[in-house]
Amino acid sequence: MSDQNQHTMQDPTSQYPKATAEWKQKQQEPGLQKEMNPIPDAGETSYRGTGRLAGRKAVVTGADSGIGRAAAIAFAREGADVLLSYLPEEEADAQEVVKLIEEAGQKAITIPGDLRDEQFCEQLIATAVEKLGGIDILANVAGKQQFVEDIADLTTEQFDATFKTNVYSLFWLCKAAVKHMKPGSSIINTSSIQAYKPSPILLDYATTKSAINTFTKALAQQVASKGIRVNAVAPGPVWTPLQVIGGQPTEKLAEFGANTPMGRPGQPAEMAPAYVFLASQESSYISGETLNANGGTPTP
Ligand code: NAD
Ligand code: MG
């Protein structure tokens, strides 16, 4: 572990580097974090837990890399057992996370598979209930983002895959999980700055993110009386595999995050505390909220 952790006071504008020309790189979807340069910081050596989620049973989708990986590591260090969802091609990244969770003294269950499939989503929640003994936290972090410049080139196949991954899976996982959740449980969805400031080249993706905000607000009201809270985290530009597999044009990666008030991209480690806060009892009176973690860009 490093001397620095998420509590160390420092200047946030220089806490992490700005992008440079060396950040231009390309991988095939879904990509591997371990093959990125620089490798994103998901809190592997820095996140320090203080028992905020002791005894919780958590499901994290997209847990192999990026923001989901940072949330999974933080949840484990805060005392939760974690079921990790990811795609089979991402096994190498996922195994690194398994190791970190076990080093934190928690249980890690893996279930690779495609969230675009309703039956798989149901099976994932059933596995959590069986192997973790229940489900207290559902962090929906998996997502698909592929830029297309012209609507004429945006295929129905891609539009459908983006909605299946980002929106339908959320519906299927929440539907299956709510049945098992006790009062005090928490669902955390992953929105984006794209919900408010859509890039023209992310027509399908940005539209799914505003759907996620609305889904979050509606479901939060529906399950409030059951003692279940539903919130969202809305990241700004964060250095993860998503960006190097066609989420952005490769050329644009050299200035990734430069247009935020802080002038730099975020790192996955900086998203984790938002997920921990919304998962824990500290946020007991907060539901239907979107927590923006975007380097200072104003949001509605
Ligand atoms: P990431 O590539 O590390 O994570 C995305 C994960 O989604 C993948 O690791 C993969 O496991 C999972 N996934 C994709 N398609 C899947 C499928 N069909 N079945 C199962 N799993 C699937 O990138 P990330 O940036 O950490 O993305 C996490 C979330 O953060 C996404 O919802 C993304 O939209 C959101 N987000 C990211 C940024 C950013 O700048 N990186 C900004 C705003 C929002
Ligand atoms: Mg991944």
PDB file of N, CA and C and ligand atoms in Angstrom, residues 29-31 33 61-69 85-88 90 93 113-117 120 140-145 161 164-166 190-194 205 209 212 233-243 245 248 256 268 275, ligand 1:
ATOM      1  N   GLU A  29     -12.834  -3.981 -28.461  1.00  0.00           N
ATOM      2  CA  GLU A  29     -13.844  -4.111 -27.431  1.00  0.00           C
ATOM      3  C   GLU A  29     -13.788  -5.537 -26.855  1.00  0.00           C
ATOM      4  N   PRO A  30     -13.859  -5.793 -25.547  1.00  0.00           N
ATOM      5  CA  PRO A  30     -14.076  -4.825 -24.470  1.00  0.00           C
ATOM      6  C   PRO A  30     -12.781  -4.253 -23.897  1.00  0.00           C
ATOM      7  N   GLY A  31     -11.620  -4.724 -24.329  1.00  0.00           N
ATOM      8  CA  GLY A  31     -10.354  -4.153 -23.887  1.00  0.00           C
ATOM      9  C   GLY A  31      -9.918  -4.649 -22.516  1.00  0.00           C
ATOM     10  N   GLN A  33      -7.671  -3.464 -19.076  1.00  0.00           N
ATOM     11  CA  GLN A  33      -7.033  -2.375 -18.326  1.00  0.00           C
ATOM     12  C   GLN A  33      -5.527  -2.599 -18.223  1.00  0.00           C
ATOM     13  N   THR A  61     -21.298  -4.899 -11.474  1.00  0.00           N
ATOM     14  CA  THR A  61     -21.118  -5.250 -12.892  1.00  0.00           C
ATOM     15  C   THR A  61     -19.982  -4.406 -13.471  1.00  0.00           C
ATOM     16  N   GLY A  62     -19.333  -4.923 -14.489  1.00  0.00           N
ATOM     17  CA  GLY A  62     -18.159  -4.238 -15.047  1.00  0.00           C
ATOM     18  C   GLY A  62     -17.046  -4.151 -14.008  1.00  0.00           C
ATOM     19  N   ALA A  63     -16.960  -5.167 -13.150  1.00  0.00           N
ATOM     20  CA  ALA A  63     -16.065  -5.113 -11.984  1.00  0.00           C
ATOM     21  C   ALA A  63     -14.609  -5.415 -12.296  1.00  0.00           C
ATOM     22  N   ASP A  64     -14.331  -5.824 -13.525  1.00  0.00           N
ATOM     23  CA  ASP A  64     -12.954  -6.195 -13.893  1.00  0.00           C
ATOM     24  C   ASP A  64     -12.040  -5.004 -14.103  1.00  0.00           C
ATOM     25  N   SER A  65     -12.610  -3.876 -14.542  1.00  0.00           N
ATOM     26  CA  SER A  65     -11.768  -2.749 -14.966  1.00  0.00           C
ATOM     27  C   SER A  65     -12.451  -1.422 -14.652  1.00  0.00           C
ATOM     28  N   GLY A  66     -11.647  -0.375 -14.749  1.00  0.00           N
ATOM     29  CA  GLY A  66     -12.196   0.976 -14.672  1.00  0.00           C
ATOM     30  C   GLY A  66     -12.956   1.258 -13.390  1.00  0.00           C
ATOM     31  N   ILE A  67     -14.110   1.901 -13.554  1.00  0.00           N
ATOM     32  CA  ILE A  67     -14.885   2.403 -12.421  1.00  0.00           C
ATOM     33  C   ILE A  67     -15.460   1.252 -11.597  1.00  0.00           C
ATOM     34  N   GLY A  68     -15.923   0.186 -12.275  1.00  0.00           N
ATOM     35  CA  GLY A  68     -16.459  -0.971 -11.557  1.00  0.00           C
ATOM     36  C   GLY A  68     -15.394  -1.650 -10.706  1.00  0.00           C
ATOM     37  N   ARG A  69     -14.186  -1.752 -11.259  1.00  0.00           N
ATOM     38  CA  ARG A  69     -13.069  -2.331 -10.513  1.00  0.00           C
ATOM     39  C   ARG A  69     -12.761  -1.489  -9.262  1.00  0.00           C
ATOM     40  N   SER A  85     -19.174  -9.202 -11.980  1.00  0.00           N
ATOM     41  CA  SER A  85     -19.712  -9.489 -13.318  1.00  0.00           C
ATOM     42  C   SER A  85     -18.833  -8.800 -14.356  1.00  0.00           C
ATOM     43  N   TYR A  86     -18.556  -9.511 -15.442  1.00  0.00           N
ATOM     44  CA  TYR A  86     -17.706  -8.985 -16.524  1.00  0.00           C
ATOM     45  C   TYR A  86     -17.865  -9.918 -17.715  1.00  0.00           C
ATOM     46  N   LEU A  87     -17.208  -9.604 -18.828  1.00  0.00           N
ATOM     47  CA  LEU A  87     -17.286 -10.456 -20.022  1.00  0.00           C
ATOM     48  C   LEU A  87     -16.164 -11.508 -19.986  1.00  0.00           C
ATOM     49  N   PRO A  88     -16.389 -12.686 -20.580  1.00  0.00           N
ATOM     50  CA  PRO A  88     -15.372 -13.747 -20.542  1.00  0.00           C
ATOM     51  C   PRO A  88     -13.990 -13.291 -21.034  1.00  0.00           C
ATOM     52  N   GLU A  90     -12.514 -10.744 -20.446  1.00  0.00           N
ATOM     53  CA  GLU A  90     -11.875  -9.874 -19.455  1.00  0.00           C
ATOM     54  C   GLU A  90     -11.374 -10.635 -18.227  1.00  0.00           C
ATOM     55  N   ASP A  93      -8.160  -9.330 -16.352  1.00  0.00           N
ATOM     56  CA  ASP A  93      -8.384  -8.168 -15.475  1.00  0.00           C
ATOM     57  C   ASP A  93      -9.156  -8.602 -14.222  1.00  0.00           C
ATOM     58  N   GLY A 113     -20.137 -13.263 -18.173  1.00  0.00           N
ATOM     59  CA  GLY A 113     -21.277 -13.491 -19.067  1.00  0.00           C
ATOM     60  C   GLY A 113     -21.806 -12.190 -19.623  1.00  0.00           C
ATOM     61  N   ASP A 114     -22.754 -12.312 -20.545  1.00  0.00           N
ATOM     62  CA  ASP A 114     -23.260 -11.174 -21.309  1.00  0.00           C
ATOM     63  C   ASP A 114     -24.554 -10.617 -20.705  1.00  0.00           C
ATOM     64  N   LEU A 115     -24.491  -9.388 -20.230  1.00  0.00           N
ATOM     65  CA  LEU A 115     -25.646  -8.757 -19.570  1.00  0.00           C
ATOM     66  C   LEU A 115     -26.753  -8.369 -20.550  1.00  0.00           C
ATOM     67  N   ARG A 116     -26.507  -8.534 -21.849  1.00  0.00           N
ATOM     68  CA  ARG A 116     -27.569  -8.252 -22.823  1.00  0.00           C
ATOM     69  C   ARG A 116     -28.601  -9.370 -22.866  1.00  0.00           C
ATOM     70  N   ASP A 117     -28.374 -10.385 -22.046  1.00  0.00           N
ATOM     71  CA  ASP A 117     -29.252 -11.555 -22.015  1.00  0.00           C
ATOM     72  C   ASP A 117     -30.045 -11.564 -20.697  1.00  0.00           C
ATOM     73  N   PHE A 120     -29.390 -14.445 -18.309  1.00  0.00           N
ATOM     74  CA  PHE A 120     -28.098 -14.344 -17.628  1.00  0.00           C
ATOM     75  C   PHE A 120     -28.192 -13.358 -16.457  1.00  0.00           C
ATOM     76  N   ASN A 140     -24.540  -1.130 -10.580  1.00  0.00           N
ATOM     77  CA  ASN A 140     -24.619  -1.357 -12.024  1.00  0.00           C
ATOM     78  C   ASN A 140     -23.628  -0.421 -12.709  1.00  0.00           C
ATOM     79  N   VAL A 141     -22.474  -0.962 -13.063  1.00  0.00           N
ATOM     80  CA  VAL A 141     -21.412  -0.124 -13.635  1.00  0.00           C
ATOM     81  C   VAL A 141     -21.100  -0.493 -15.087  1.00  0.00           C
ATOM     82  N   ALA A 142     -21.414  -1.697 -15.511  1.00  0.00           N
ATOM     83  CA  ALA A 142     -21.118  -2.119 -16.895  1.00  0.00           C
ATOM     84  C   ALA A 142     -21.744  -1.140 -17.885  1.00  0.00           C
ATOM     85  N   GLY A 143     -21.075  -0.937 -19.001  1.00  0.00           N
ATOM     86  CA  GLY A 143     -21.627  -0.051 -20.021  1.00  0.00           C
ATOM     87  C   GLY A 143     -20.927  -0.209 -21.348  1.00  0.00           C
ATOM     88  N   LYS A 144     -21.634   0.201 -22.414  1.00  0.00           N
ATOM     89  CA  LYS A 144     -21.073   0.146 -23.767  1.00  0.00           C
ATOM     90  C   LYS A 144     -21.068   1.546 -24.361  1.00  0.00           C
ATOM     91  N   GLN A 145     -19.942   1.923 -24.955  1.00  0.00           N
ATOM     92  CA  GLN A 145     -19.792   3.232 -25.610  1.00  0.00           C
ATOM     93  C   GLN A 145     -18.933   3.081 -26.858  1.00  0.00           C
ATOM     94  N   ALA A 161     -27.520  -2.825 -29.172  1.00  0.00           N
ATOM     95  CA  ALA A 161     -26.533  -3.370 -28.226  1.00  0.00           C
ATOM     96  C   ALA A 161     -26.236  -2.360 -27.112  1.00  0.00           C
ATOM     97  N   LYS A 164     -29.300  -2.398 -24.864  1.00  0.00           N
ATOM     98  CA  LYS A 164     -29.376  -3.670 -24.117  1.00  0.00           C
ATOM     99  C   LYS A 164     -28.369  -3.647 -22.964  1.00  0.00           C
ATOM    100  N   THR A 165     -27.138  -3.217 -23.250  1.00  0.00           N
ATOM    101  CA  THR A 165     -26.091  -3.226 -22.232  1.00  0.00           C
ATOM    102  C   THR A 165     -26.366  -2.191 -21.139  1.00  0.00           C
ATOM    103  N   ASN A 166     -26.712  -0.973 -21.549  1.00  0.00           N
ATOM    104  CA  ASN A 166     -26.773   0.134 -20.592  1.00  0.00           C
ATOM    105  C   ASN A 166     -28.121   0.279 -19.895  1.00  0.00           C
ATOM    106  N   THR A 190     -24.995   3.795 -12.956  1.00  0.00           N
ATOM    107  CA  THR A 190     -23.908   4.633 -13.461  1.00  0.00           C
ATOM    108  C   THR A 190     -24.395   5.424 -14.659  1.00  0.00           C
ATOM    109  N   SER A 191     -24.550   6.716 -14.438  1.00  0.00           N
ATOM    110  CA  SER A 191     -24.958   7.642 -15.485  1.00  0.00           C
ATOM    111  C   SER A 191     -23.707   8.232 -16.117  1.00  0.00           C
ATOM    112  N   SER A 192     -23.762   9.484 -16.547  1.00  0.00           N
ATOM    113  CA  SER A 192     -22.602  10.132 -17.181  1.00  0.00           C
ATOM    114  C   SER A 192     -22.902  11.605 -17.377  1.00  0.00           C
ATOM    115  N   ILE A 193     -21.864  12.407 -17.480  1.00  0.00           N
ATOM    116  CA  ILE A 193     -21.996  13.804 -17.908  1.00  0.00           C
ATOM    117  C   ILE A 193     -22.704  13.850 -19.266  1.00  0.00           C
ATOM    118  N   GLN A 194     -22.590  12.735 -20.019  1.00  0.00           N
ATOM    119  CA  GLN A 194     -23.233  12.651 -21.330  1.00  0.00           C
ATOM    120  C   GLN A 194     -24.760  12.757 -21.254  1.00  0.00           C
ATOM    121  N   TYR A 205     -25.228   6.282 -26.975  1.00  0.00           N
ATOM    122  CA  TYR A 205     -24.711   6.183 -25.604  1.00  0.00           C
ATOM    123  C   TYR A 205     -25.298   7.282 -24.702  1.00  0.00           C
ATOM    124  N   LYS A 209     -27.781   7.214 -21.176  1.00  0.00           N
ATOM    125  CA  LYS A 209     -27.397   7.743 -19.864  1.00  0.00           C
ATOM    126  C   LYS A 209     -28.490   8.646 -19.290  1.00  0.00           C
ATOM    127  N   ILE A 212     -30.989   6.322 -17.908  1.00  0.00           N
ATOM    128  CA  ILE A 212     -30.568   5.776 -16.607  1.00  0.00           C
ATOM    129  C   ILE A 212     -30.905   6.753 -15.475  1.00  0.00           C
ATOM    130  N   VAL A 233     -24.358   7.500  -9.915  1.00  0.00           N
ATOM    131  CA  VAL A 233     -23.122   8.276  -9.997  1.00  0.00           C
ATOM    132  C   VAL A 233     -22.982   8.688 -11.457  1.00  0.00           C
ATOM    133  N   ALA A 234     -22.668   9.958 -11.694  1.00  0.00           N
ATOM    134  CA  ALA A 234     -22.492  10.446 -13.067  1.00  0.00           C
ATOM    135  C   ALA A 234     -21.057  10.931 -13.264  1.00  0.00           C
ATOM    136  N   PRO A 235     -20.181  10.041 -13.746  1.00  0.00           N
ATOM    137  CA  PRO A 235     -18.784  10.442 -13.953  1.00  0.00           C
ATOM    138  C   PRO A 235     -18.634  11.390 -15.147  1.00  0.00           C
ATOM    139  N   GLY A 236     -17.572  12.188 -15.093  1.00  0.00           N
ATOM    140  CA  GLY A 236     -17.098  12.934 -16.260  1.00  0.00           C
ATOM    141  C   GLY A 236     -16.078  12.063 -16.977  1.00  0.00           C
ATOM    142  N   PRO A 237     -15.120  12.675 -17.690  1.00  0.00           N
ATOM    143  CA  PRO A 237     -14.117  11.868 -18.408  1.00  0.00           C
ATOM    144  C   PRO A 237     -13.178  11.136 -17.441  1.00  0.00           C
ATOM    145  N   VAL A 238     -13.207   9.814 -17.488  1.00  0.00           N
ATOM    146  CA  VAL A 238     -12.400   8.988 -16.582  1.00  0.00           C
ATOM    147  C   VAL A 238     -11.579   8.029 -17.429  1.00  0.00           C
ATOM    148  N   TRP A 239     -10.301   7.903 -17.100  1.00  0.00           N
ATOM    149  CA  TRP A 239      -9.360   7.096 -17.890  1.00  0.00           C
ATOM    150  C   TRP A 239      -9.607   5.604 -17.626  1.00  0.00           C
ATOM    151  N   THR A 240     -10.261   4.933 -18.582  1.00  0.00           N
ATOM    152  CA  THR A 240     -10.628   3.513 -18.457  1.00  0.00           C
ATOM    153  C   THR A 240     -10.570   2.850 -19.844  1.00  0.00           C
ATOM    154  N   PRO A 241     -10.653   1.523 -19.900  1.00  0.00           N
ATOM    155  CA  PRO A 241     -10.654   0.841 -21.206  1.00  0.00           C
ATOM    156  C   PRO A 241     -11.736   1.359 -22.163  1.00  0.00           C
ATOM    157  N   LEU A 242     -12.896   1.730 -21.598  1.00  0.00           N
ATOM    158  CA  LEU A 242     -14.014   2.205 -22.428  1.00  0.00           C
ATOM    159  C   LEU A 242     -13.582   3.264 -23.446  1.00  0.00           C
ATOM    160  N   GLN A 243     -12.629   4.097 -23.045  1.00  0.00           N
ATOM    161  CA  GLN A 243     -12.211   5.220 -23.892  1.00  0.00           C
ATOM    162  C   GLN A 243     -11.281   4.784 -25.022  1.00  0.00           C
ATOM    163  N   ILE A 245     -11.324   1.747 -26.594  1.00  0.00           N
ATOM    164  CA  ILE A 245     -11.864   0.662 -27.437  1.00  0.00           C
ATOM    165  C   ILE A 245     -12.866   1.222 -28.448  1.00  0.00           C
ATOM    166  N   GLN A 248     -13.937   6.927 -27.773  1.00  0.00           N
ATOM    167  CA  GLN A 248     -13.529   8.227 -28.316  1.00  0.00           C
ATOM    168  C   GLN A 248     -12.680   7.963 -29.560  1.00  0.00           C
ATOM    169  N   PHE A 256      -7.818  14.172 -23.673  1.00  0.00           N
ATOM    170  CA  PHE A 256      -8.936  13.621 -22.896  1.00  0.00           C
ATOM    171  C   PHE A 256      -9.032  14.326 -21.527  1.00  0.00           C
ATOM    172  N   PRO A 268     -10.372   6.121 -12.115  1.00  0.00           N
ATOM    173  CA  PRO A 268     -11.411   5.300 -11.478  1.00  0.00           C
ATOM    174  C   PRO A 268     -11.391   5.401  -9.944  1.00  0.00           C
ATOM    175  N   TYR A 275     -19.450   5.718  -4.860  1.00  0.00           N
ATOM    176  CA  TYR A 275     -20.214   4.453  -4.778  1.00  0.00           C
ATOM    177  C   TYR A 275     -20.300   3.977  -3.331  1.00  0.00           C
TER     178      TYR A 275
HETATM  179  P1  NAD B   1     -14.664  -0.197 -18.514  1.00  0.00           P
HETATM  180  O1  NAD B   1     -14.472  -0.589 -19.913  1.00  0.00           O
HETATM  181  O2  NAD B   1     -13.573  -0.432 -17.564  1.00  0.00           O
HETATM  182  O3  NAD B   1     -15.970  -0.850 -17.914  1.00  0.00           O
HETATM  183  C1  NAD B   1     -17.088  -1.213 -18.665  1.00  0.00           C
HETATM  184  C2  NAD B   1     -17.380  -2.659 -18.364  1.00  0.00           C
HETATM  185  O4  NAD B   1     -18.661  -2.973 -18.876  1.00  0.00           O
HETATM  186  C3  NAD B   1     -16.430  -3.645 -18.993  1.00  0.00           C
HETATM  187  O5  NAD B   1     -15.314  -3.901 -18.167  1.00  0.00           O
HETATM  188  C4  NAD B   1     -17.302  -4.879 -19.141  1.00  0.00           C
HETATM  189  O6  NAD B   1     -17.048  -5.798 -18.102  1.00  0.00           O
HETATM  190  C5  NAD B   1     -18.710  -4.361 -18.977  1.00  0.00           C
HETATM  191  N1  NAD B   1     -19.552  -4.748 -20.110  1.00  0.00           N
HETATM  192  C6  NAD B   1     -19.671  -4.129 -21.305  1.00  0.00           C
HETATM  193  N2  NAD B   1     -20.530  -4.803 -22.080  1.00  0.00           N
HETATM  194  C7  NAD B   1     -20.969  -5.866 -21.348  1.00  0.00           C
HETATM  195  C8  NAD B   1     -21.880  -6.938 -21.603  1.00  0.00           C
HETATM  196  N3  NAD B   1     -22.537  -7.042 -22.772  1.00  0.00           N
HETATM  197  N4  NAD B   1     -22.061  -7.862 -20.638  1.00  0.00           N
HETATM  198  C9  NAD B   1     -21.388  -7.766 -19.454  1.00  0.00           C
HETATM  199  N5  NAD B   1     -20.543  -6.762 -19.157  1.00  0.00           N
HETATM  200  C10 NAD B   1     -20.342  -5.832 -20.094  1.00  0.00           C
HETATM  201  O7  NAD B   1     -15.018   1.373 -18.562  1.00  0.00           O
HETATM  202  P2  NAD B   1     -15.587   2.375 -17.449  1.00  0.00           P
HETATM  203  O8  NAD B   1     -15.353   3.713 -18.014  1.00  0.00           O
HETATM  204  O9  NAD B   1     -15.104   2.058 -16.110  1.00  0.00           O
HETATM  205  O10 NAD B   1     -17.150   2.134 -17.528  1.00  0.00           O
HETATM  206  C11 NAD B   1     -17.950   1.895 -16.405  1.00  0.00           C
HETATM  207  C12 NAD B   1     -19.214   2.726 -16.460  1.00  0.00           C
HETATM  208  O11 NAD B   1     -18.879   4.104 -16.322  1.00  0.00           O
HETATM  209  C13 NAD B   1     -20.005   2.602 -17.758  1.00  0.00           C
HETATM  210  O12 NAD B   1     -21.376   2.517 -17.457  1.00  0.00           O
HETATM  211  C14 NAD B   1     -19.713   3.918 -18.448  1.00  0.00           C
HETATM  212  O13 NAD B   1     -20.760   4.297 -19.301  1.00  0.00           O
HETATM  213  C15 NAD B   1     -19.615   4.843 -17.252  1.00  0.00           C
HETATM  214  N6  NAD B   1     -18.958   6.115 -17.528  1.00  0.00           N
HETATM  215  C16 NAD B   1     -17.639   6.130 -17.888  1.00  0.00           C
HETATM  216  C17 NAD B   1     -17.031   7.334 -18.142  1.00  0.00           C
HETATM  217  C18 NAD B   1     -15.597   7.418 -18.542  1.00  0.00           C
HETATM  218  O14 NAD B   1     -15.146   8.498 -18.956  1.00  0.00           O
HETATM  219  N7  NAD B   1     -14.820   6.369 -18.440  1.00  0.00           N
HETATM  220  C19 NAD B   1     -17.759   8.532 -18.019  1.00  0.00           C
HETATM  221  C20 NAD B   1     -19.090   8.465 -17.645  1.00  0.00           C
HETATM  222  C21 NAD B   1     -19.676   7.252 -17.399  1.00  0.00           C
END
